[in-house]
Short mmCIF file of C-alpha atoms and ligand atoms in Angstrom, two decimals:
data_model
loop_
_atom_site.label_atom_id
_atom_site.label_comp_id
_atom_site.label_asym_id
_atom_site.label_seq_id
_atom_site.Cartn_x
_atom_site.Cartn_y
_atom_site.Cartn_z
CA MET Z 1 -23.43 51.45 -16.34
CA HIS Z 2 -24.31 48.38 -17.67
CA ALA Z 3 -24.07 45.67 -15.54
CA ARG Z 4 -21.59 43.12 -18.27
CA ALA Z 5 -20.14 46.69 -18.46
CA ILE Z 6 -18.99 47.09 -15.05
CA ALA Z 7 -17.84 43.20 -14.82
CA ALA Z 8 -15.76 43.64 -17.72
CA THR Z 9 -14.42 47.20 -16.08
CA THR Z 10 -13.89 45.30 -12.56
CA THR Z 11 -12.23 42.48 -14.49
CA ALA Z 12 -10.03 44.10 -15.98
CA LEU Z 13 -8.47 46.67 -12.97
CA LEU Z 14 -8.49 42.99 -10.94
CA GLY Z 15 -6.67 41.20 -13.43
CA THR Z 16 -6.04 37.97 -13.13
CA ALA Z 17 -6.61 37.75 -9.62
CA ALA Z 18 -10.15 37.71 -10.77
CA LEU Z 19 -10.63 34.79 -12.74
CA LEU Z 20 -9.40 33.03 -9.16
CA LEU Z 21 -11.69 33.96 -7.56
CA PRO Z 22 -14.83 30.79 -6.74
CA LEU Z 23 -17.44 31.26 -9.27
CA SER Z 24 -20.42 32.96 -7.71
CA HIS Z 25 -23.73 30.92 -8.38
CA ALA Z 26 -26.99 33.70 -8.54
CA ARG Z 27 -29.51 32.81 -6.62
CA ALA Z 28 -33.36 31.70 -8.01
CA ASP Z 29 -34.01 35.82 -6.31
CA GLY Z 30 -31.68 36.98 -8.97
CA ASP Z 31 -29.21 37.30 -6.30
CA ARG Z 32 -31.08 40.01 -3.38
CA GLY Z 33 -28.97 39.40 -0.46
CA SER Z 34 -27.63 36.99 1.92
CA PRO Z 35 -29.59 33.43 1.37
CA THR Z 36 -32.25 32.93 4.60
CA VAL Z 37 -30.93 31.41 7.76
CA ILE Z 38 -33.06 29.05 9.23
CA ALA Z 39 -32.99 27.40 12.32
CA HIS Z 40 -32.92 23.51 12.03
CA ARG Z 41 -35.05 21.48 14.40
CA GLY Z 42 -35.32 25.87 16.15
CA ALA Z 43 -32.05 26.38 17.37
CA SER Z 44 -31.25 23.15 18.51
CA ALA Z 45 -27.38 23.39 18.93
CA TYR Z 46 -28.08 25.91 22.28
CA ALA Z 47 -31.95 24.12 23.12
CA PRO Z 48 -33.48 21.16 23.39
CA GLU Z 49 -34.58 20.16 19.12
CA ASN Z 50 -38.14 20.59 18.21
CA THR Z 51 -39.22 21.91 21.30
CA LEU Z 52 -40.64 25.20 22.16
CA ALA Z 53 -37.42 26.06 23.80
CA ALA Z 54 -35.74 25.68 20.76
CA VAL Z 55 -37.71 27.72 18.73
CA ASP Z 56 -37.67 29.86 21.96
CA LYS Z 57 -33.46 30.51 21.52
CA ALA Z 58 -34.29 30.86 17.46
CA ALA Z 59 -37.03 34.13 18.00
CA GLU Z 60 -34.07 35.52 20.67
CA MET Z 61 -31.43 35.33 18.20
CA ASP Z 62 -33.26 37.25 15.07
CA ILE Z 63 -33.95 33.81 13.40
CA ALA Z 64 -36.77 33.93 11.38
CA TRP Z 65 -37.07 30.61 10.08
CA VAL Z 66 -37.06 27.05 12.51
CA GLU Z 67 -38.18 23.76 10.59
CA ASN Z 68 -38.95 21.14 12.40
CA ASP Z 69 -40.68 17.75 12.25
CA VAL Z 70 -44.16 16.33 12.44
CA GLN Z 71 -45.02 12.50 13.16
CA ARG Z 72 -48.16 11.39 14.95
CA THR Z 73 -49.06 9.39 18.25
CA ARG Z 74 -51.24 6.11 18.49
CA ASP Z 75 -54.49 8.14 18.71
CA GLY Z 76 -53.97 10.60 16.52
CA GLU Z 77 -52.05 13.97 18.10
CA LEU Z 78 -49.50 15.35 15.39
CA VAL Z 79 -46.48 16.21 17.88
CA VAL Z 80 -43.00 17.65 16.69
CA LEU Z 81 -40.31 15.08 16.82
CA HIS Z 82 -37.27 13.83 14.70
CA ASP Z 83 -36.72 10.62 15.51
CA ASP Z 84 -40.05 7.21 14.89
CA SER Z 85 -38.77 6.59 18.40
CA LEU Z 86 -39.15 8.76 21.53
CA GLN Z 87 -35.83 6.96 22.75
CA ARG Z 88 -33.33 9.71 22.24
CA THR Z 89 -34.41 12.94 23.02
CA THR Z 90 -36.64 11.78 26.06
CA ASP Z 91 -36.82 10.07 28.77
CA ALA Z 92 -39.45 6.99 28.08
CA GLU Z 93 -37.11 4.44 28.78
CA GLU Z 94 -36.72 5.70 31.43
CA VAL Z 95 -40.88 6.70 32.50
CA PHE Z 96 -42.08 3.00 30.18
CA PRO Z 97 -39.17 0.48 30.84
CA GLU Z 98 -41.05 -2.71 29.39
CA ARG Z 99 -42.41 0.03 25.98
CA ALA Z 100 -38.81 -1.22 24.04
CA PRO Z 101 -38.19 0.53 21.28
CA TRP Z 102 -40.43 3.74 22.27
CA LYS Z 103 -41.69 4.45 18.81
CA VAL Z 104 -44.10 7.55 18.95
CA LYS Z 105 -47.12 5.64 16.75
CA ASP Z 106 -47.35 3.19 19.94
CA PHE Z 107 -47.80 5.45 22.63
CA THR Z 108 -50.58 8.76 23.45
CA ALA Z 109 -50.72 12.11 23.30
CA ALA Z 110 -51.06 11.82 26.99
CA GLU Z 111 -47.92 9.53 27.27
CA VAL Z 112 -45.91 11.66 25.10
CA ALA Z 113 -47.18 14.62 27.01
CA ARG Z 114 -45.58 13.47 30.34
CA LEU Z 115 -42.54 12.57 29.10
CA ASP Z 116 -39.32 14.85 29.96
CA ALA Z 117 -38.37 16.23 26.65
CA GLY Z 118 -35.55 18.66 27.82
CA SER Z 119 -32.83 17.07 30.48
CA TRP Z 120 -30.97 14.35 27.73
CA PHE Z 121 -29.64 17.39 26.12
CA SER Z 122 -29.29 19.88 29.25
CA PRO Z 123 -30.31 19.65 33.41
CA ALA Z 124 -31.51 23.53 32.11
CA TYR Z 125 -33.78 21.80 30.26
CA ALA Z 126 -35.60 19.74 31.91
CA GLY Z 127 -38.83 19.72 31.88
CA ALA Z 128 -39.61 20.68 27.95
CA ARG Z 129 -41.71 18.87 26.02
CA VAL Z 130 -42.32 17.22 22.79
CA PRO Z 131 -44.66 20.60 22.07
CA THR Z 132 -47.97 19.20 19.43
CA LEU Z 133 -47.79 20.47 16.24
CA GLN Z 134 -50.95 23.18 17.30
CA GLN Z 135 -48.13 24.04 20.62
CA TYR Z 136 -45.90 24.49 18.10
CA VAL Z 137 -47.41 26.95 15.31
CA HIS Z 138 -49.38 28.93 18.16
CA ARG Z 139 -45.41 29.61 19.08
CA VAL Z 140 -43.88 29.89 15.87
CA GLU Z 141 -47.14 32.80 15.59
CA ILE Z 142 -46.67 34.78 18.43
CA HIS Z 143 -42.68 35.70 17.67
CA HIS Z 144 -43.52 36.30 13.89
CA GLN Z 145 -41.66 34.17 13.32
CA LYS Z 146 -41.62 31.68 9.89
CA LEU Z 147 -42.45 27.71 8.95
CA LEU Z 148 -40.17 24.63 7.19
CA LEU Z 149 -42.32 22.05 8.62
CA GLU Z 150 -40.83 18.42 7.17
CA VAL Z 151 -43.21 15.62 7.08
CA LYS Z 152 -41.31 12.69 8.58
CA ASN Z 153 -41.36 9.25 8.03
CA PRO Z 154 -45.22 9.78 6.40
CA GLU Z 155 -45.26 5.94 5.27
CA LEU Z 156 -45.87 5.38 8.47
CA TYR Z 157 -48.55 8.23 8.74
CA PRO Z 158 -51.46 7.04 6.55
CA GLY Z 159 -53.20 10.63 4.90
CA ILE Z 160 -50.46 13.05 7.67
CA GLU Z 161 -50.70 15.29 4.75
CA LYS Z 162 -54.41 16.34 5.01
CA GLN Z 163 -54.27 15.75 9.06
CA THR Z 164 -51.41 18.48 8.82
CA LEU Z 165 -53.10 20.77 6.10
CA LYS Z 166 -56.43 21.08 8.11
CA LEU Z 167 -54.41 21.55 11.28
CA LEU Z 168 -52.33 24.35 9.60
CA SER Z 169 -55.90 25.53 8.52
CA ASN Z 170 -57.08 25.70 11.45
CA GLU Z 171 -54.28 27.77 13.33
CA GLY Z 172 -55.06 30.47 10.48
CA TRP Z 173 -51.80 28.94 9.26
CA LEU Z 174 -53.05 28.83 5.31
CA ASP Z 175 -54.65 32.06 4.80
CA GLN Z 176 -52.92 33.99 2.27
CA ARG Z 177 -49.74 36.29 4.12
CA HIS Z 178 -48.85 32.62 5.93
CA LEU Z 179 -48.98 30.57 2.20
CA ALA Z 180 -47.40 34.30 0.50
CA ASP Z 181 -44.21 33.88 2.12
CA ARG Z 182 -44.00 32.06 5.74
CA LEU Z 183 -44.93 28.67 5.08
CA ILE Z 184 -43.02 25.03 3.50
CA VAL Z 185 -43.66 21.89 3.83
CA GLN Z 186 -40.96 19.29 2.43
CA SER Z 187 -40.49 15.62 3.19
CA PHE Z 188 -37.57 13.19 2.01
CA SER Z 189 -40.79 11.58 0.19
CA ALA Z 190 -41.76 13.01 -2.64
CA ASP Z 191 -44.56 11.34 -2.78
CA SER Z 192 -45.38 12.71 0.08
CA VAL Z 193 -45.06 16.51 -1.26
CA ARG Z 194 -46.72 15.48 -4.28
CA THR Z 195 -49.82 15.45 -1.66
CA VAL Z 196 -49.24 18.01 -0.24
CA HIS Z 197 -49.43 20.26 -2.94
CA GLN Z 198 -52.70 18.04 -4.62
CA LEU Z 199 -54.43 19.17 -1.78
CA LYS Z 200 -53.86 22.52 -0.95
CA PRO Z 201 -51.56 23.47 -4.40
CA GLY Z 202 -50.85 27.24 -2.67
CA VAL Z 203 -48.73 25.79 -0.17
CA LYS Z 204 -45.26 26.12 -1.32
CA THR Z 205 -43.38 22.55 -0.82
CA GLY Z 206 -39.61 21.45 -1.15
CA PHE Z 207 -38.10 17.70 -1.49
CA LEU Z 208 -35.74 16.50 1.02
CA GLY Z 209 -32.56 15.03 -1.41
CA THR Z 210 -30.74 15.85 -4.11
CA PRO Z 211 -32.44 14.19 -7.06
CA SER Z 212 -30.40 14.22 -10.63
CA VAL Z 213 -30.82 16.70 -13.32
CA ALA Z 214 -32.59 14.66 -15.35
CA ASP Z 215 -35.37 14.01 -13.05
CA LEU Z 216 -36.11 18.09 -12.06
CA PRO Z 217 -38.25 18.48 -14.47
CA ALA Z 218 -40.97 15.75 -12.91
CA TYR Z 219 -40.08 17.33 -9.42
CA ALA Z 220 -41.24 20.18 -10.48
CA ALA Z 221 -44.39 19.96 -11.66
CA PHE Z 222 -45.05 19.80 -7.70
CA VAL Z 223 -42.41 21.42 -5.72
CA ASP Z 224 -40.27 24.70 -5.40
CA GLN Z 225 -37.54 24.26 -3.46
CA ILE Z 226 -34.85 21.14 -4.26
CA ASN Z 227 -33.48 20.85 -0.46
CA PRO Z 228 -29.96 18.98 -0.76
CA SER Z 229 -27.44 18.19 2.37
CA TYR Z 230 -25.06 20.50 1.23
CA GLY Z 231 -22.33 18.18 1.36
CA SER Z 232 -24.03 16.56 -2.14
CA ILE Z 233 -24.22 19.89 -3.60
CA SER Z 234 -21.79 22.01 -6.22
CA GLY Z 235 -22.67 25.96 -8.08
CA GLY Z 236 -23.32 23.80 -10.95
CA TYR Z 237 -25.70 21.13 -9.44
CA VAL Z 238 -27.28 24.80 -7.93
CA SER Z 239 -27.50 26.60 -11.14
CA ALA Z 240 -29.11 24.08 -13.08
CA VAL Z 241 -31.74 23.78 -10.56
CA HIS Z 242 -32.47 27.27 -10.47
CA ALA Z 243 -32.48 27.03 -14.32
CA PHE Z 244 -35.81 24.53 -13.92
CA THR Z 245 -39.36 27.04 -13.11
CA GLY Z 246 -41.32 25.80 -9.94
CA ALA Z 247 -44.79 24.51 -9.16
CA HIS Z 248 -45.67 28.52 -8.80
CA GLY Z 249 -43.52 29.36 -11.73
CA ARG Z 250 -40.68 30.65 -10.32
CA PRO Z 251 -37.28 29.38 -10.48
CA LEU Z 252 -36.62 26.21 -7.58
CA GLU Z 253 -35.10 27.37 -5.06
CA VAL Z 254 -32.52 25.30 -3.01
CA PHE Z 255 -32.43 25.36 0.60
CA THR Z 256 -29.50 23.48 1.87
CA TRP Z 257 -28.49 21.26 5.48
CA THR Z 258 -27.36 20.86 7.60
CA VAL Z 259 -24.81 24.09 7.88
CA ASN Z 260 -22.97 24.62 11.69
CA ASP Z 261 -19.81 26.49 10.75
CA GLU Z 262 -18.87 29.82 9.18
CA ASN Z 263 -16.71 27.60 5.92
CA THR Z 264 -19.49 26.05 4.68
CA ALA Z 265 -22.04 28.72 5.01
CA ARG Z 266 -19.45 30.79 2.91
CA LEU Z 267 -18.99 28.11 0.63
CA VAL Z 268 -22.53 27.60 -0.05
CA THR Z 269 -23.37 30.86 -0.49
CA GLY Z 270 -21.16 30.79 -3.35
CA TYR Z 271 -22.91 27.84 -4.95
CA GLY Z 272 -25.57 30.33 -5.20
CA VAL Z 273 -27.97 28.13 -2.41
CA ASP Z 274 -31.53 30.47 -1.44
CA GLY Z 275 -31.36 29.12 2.50
CA ILE Z 276 -29.08 27.36 4.63
CA ILE Z 277 -30.35 25.56 7.35
CA SER Z 278 -28.48 25.42 10.75
CA ASN Z 279 -27.85 24.31 14.22
CA LYS Z 280 -26.49 27.32 14.87
CA PRO Z 281 -28.21 29.96 13.00
CA ASP Z 282 -26.77 32.94 14.30
CA VAL Z 283 -23.15 30.98 13.56
CA VAL Z 284 -24.45 30.87 9.69
CA ARG Z 285 -25.72 34.05 9.25
CA ASP Z 286 -22.64 36.83 11.01
CA ALA Z 287 -20.63 34.48 8.62
CA LEU Z 288 -23.09 36.16 5.43
CA PRO Z 289 -22.65 39.77 4.38
CA SER Z 290 -25.65 41.76 5.19
CA ALA Z 291 -28.10 41.75 2.66
O1 G3P W 1 -34.95 20.29 6.64
C1 G3P W 1 -33.41 19.50 6.33
C2 G3P W 1 -33.31 18.26 8.32
O2 G3P W 1 -34.09 18.94 8.73
C3 G3P W 1 -33.11 16.93 6.81
O3 G3P W 1 -32.48 16.45 7.31
O4 G3P W 1 -32.91 14.45 9.20
O5 G3P W 1 -32.31 16.71 10.00
O6 G3P W 1 -34.97 15.82 9.57
P1 G3P W 1 -33.20 15.38 9.08
CA1 CA W 2 -35.98 18.00 9.88
#
């Protein structure tokens, strides 16, 4: 039976009850299966964010995708850390009491490597380190996982896009296999994402934010995804994004963040999002209809 005929028959059978159901919006992939689940800063509800332990925890949960944040030390090492300061997620204040405000850009890689990035989260993770990006992608590769890499605070680190792409290339992450479906580079900075696209047009990219629908054609020239906070979107917005063709000739996708509970996971799935970024990827995965 034709899909439209099935829908008409189903509506007739369900009667008015069907009209009360929330609208379900098609994903960019044509509504095949559940949204992709991405472990935000690794499985960061269960292990210290942006550490190798958080990658391992996501792997233990069979979560294929991890998200991270990339910044740079004073001597030019790319490291994985969310804040521009080391203060919240390491013991930098204790180890270097004279170095307030403990900006990562003011510390060498050797100094960052001394810090404990696990004890603030739990004594069980004492001794976890701030990983270099090289260490991080190596661990992701070992687990056969996929990477949603965020270029964080790029205005603080001139040239970080080129440097990041060079490291990814050196580590084998820009070959066809990775470009096809194992790597996405995103940023809150449109300039940064545009730079990534210009330097390596084969890399899938995402813009973090909720641009107006009128502005979407400009973004579609250099991104494949629009990745907004879940509170800023609706089914109508997701459908509007999907209507545009992204930089690689496919409908723009939507990965939304940061969803940590079942009800919100179901809500945004109903909106038709393509991906859900979560500190509790197991909770989100288990809330979704199986693919
Ligand atoms: O990947 C989305 C999310 O990471 C963006 O926000 O602040 O957690 O980096 P933030
Ligand atoms: Ca991030």
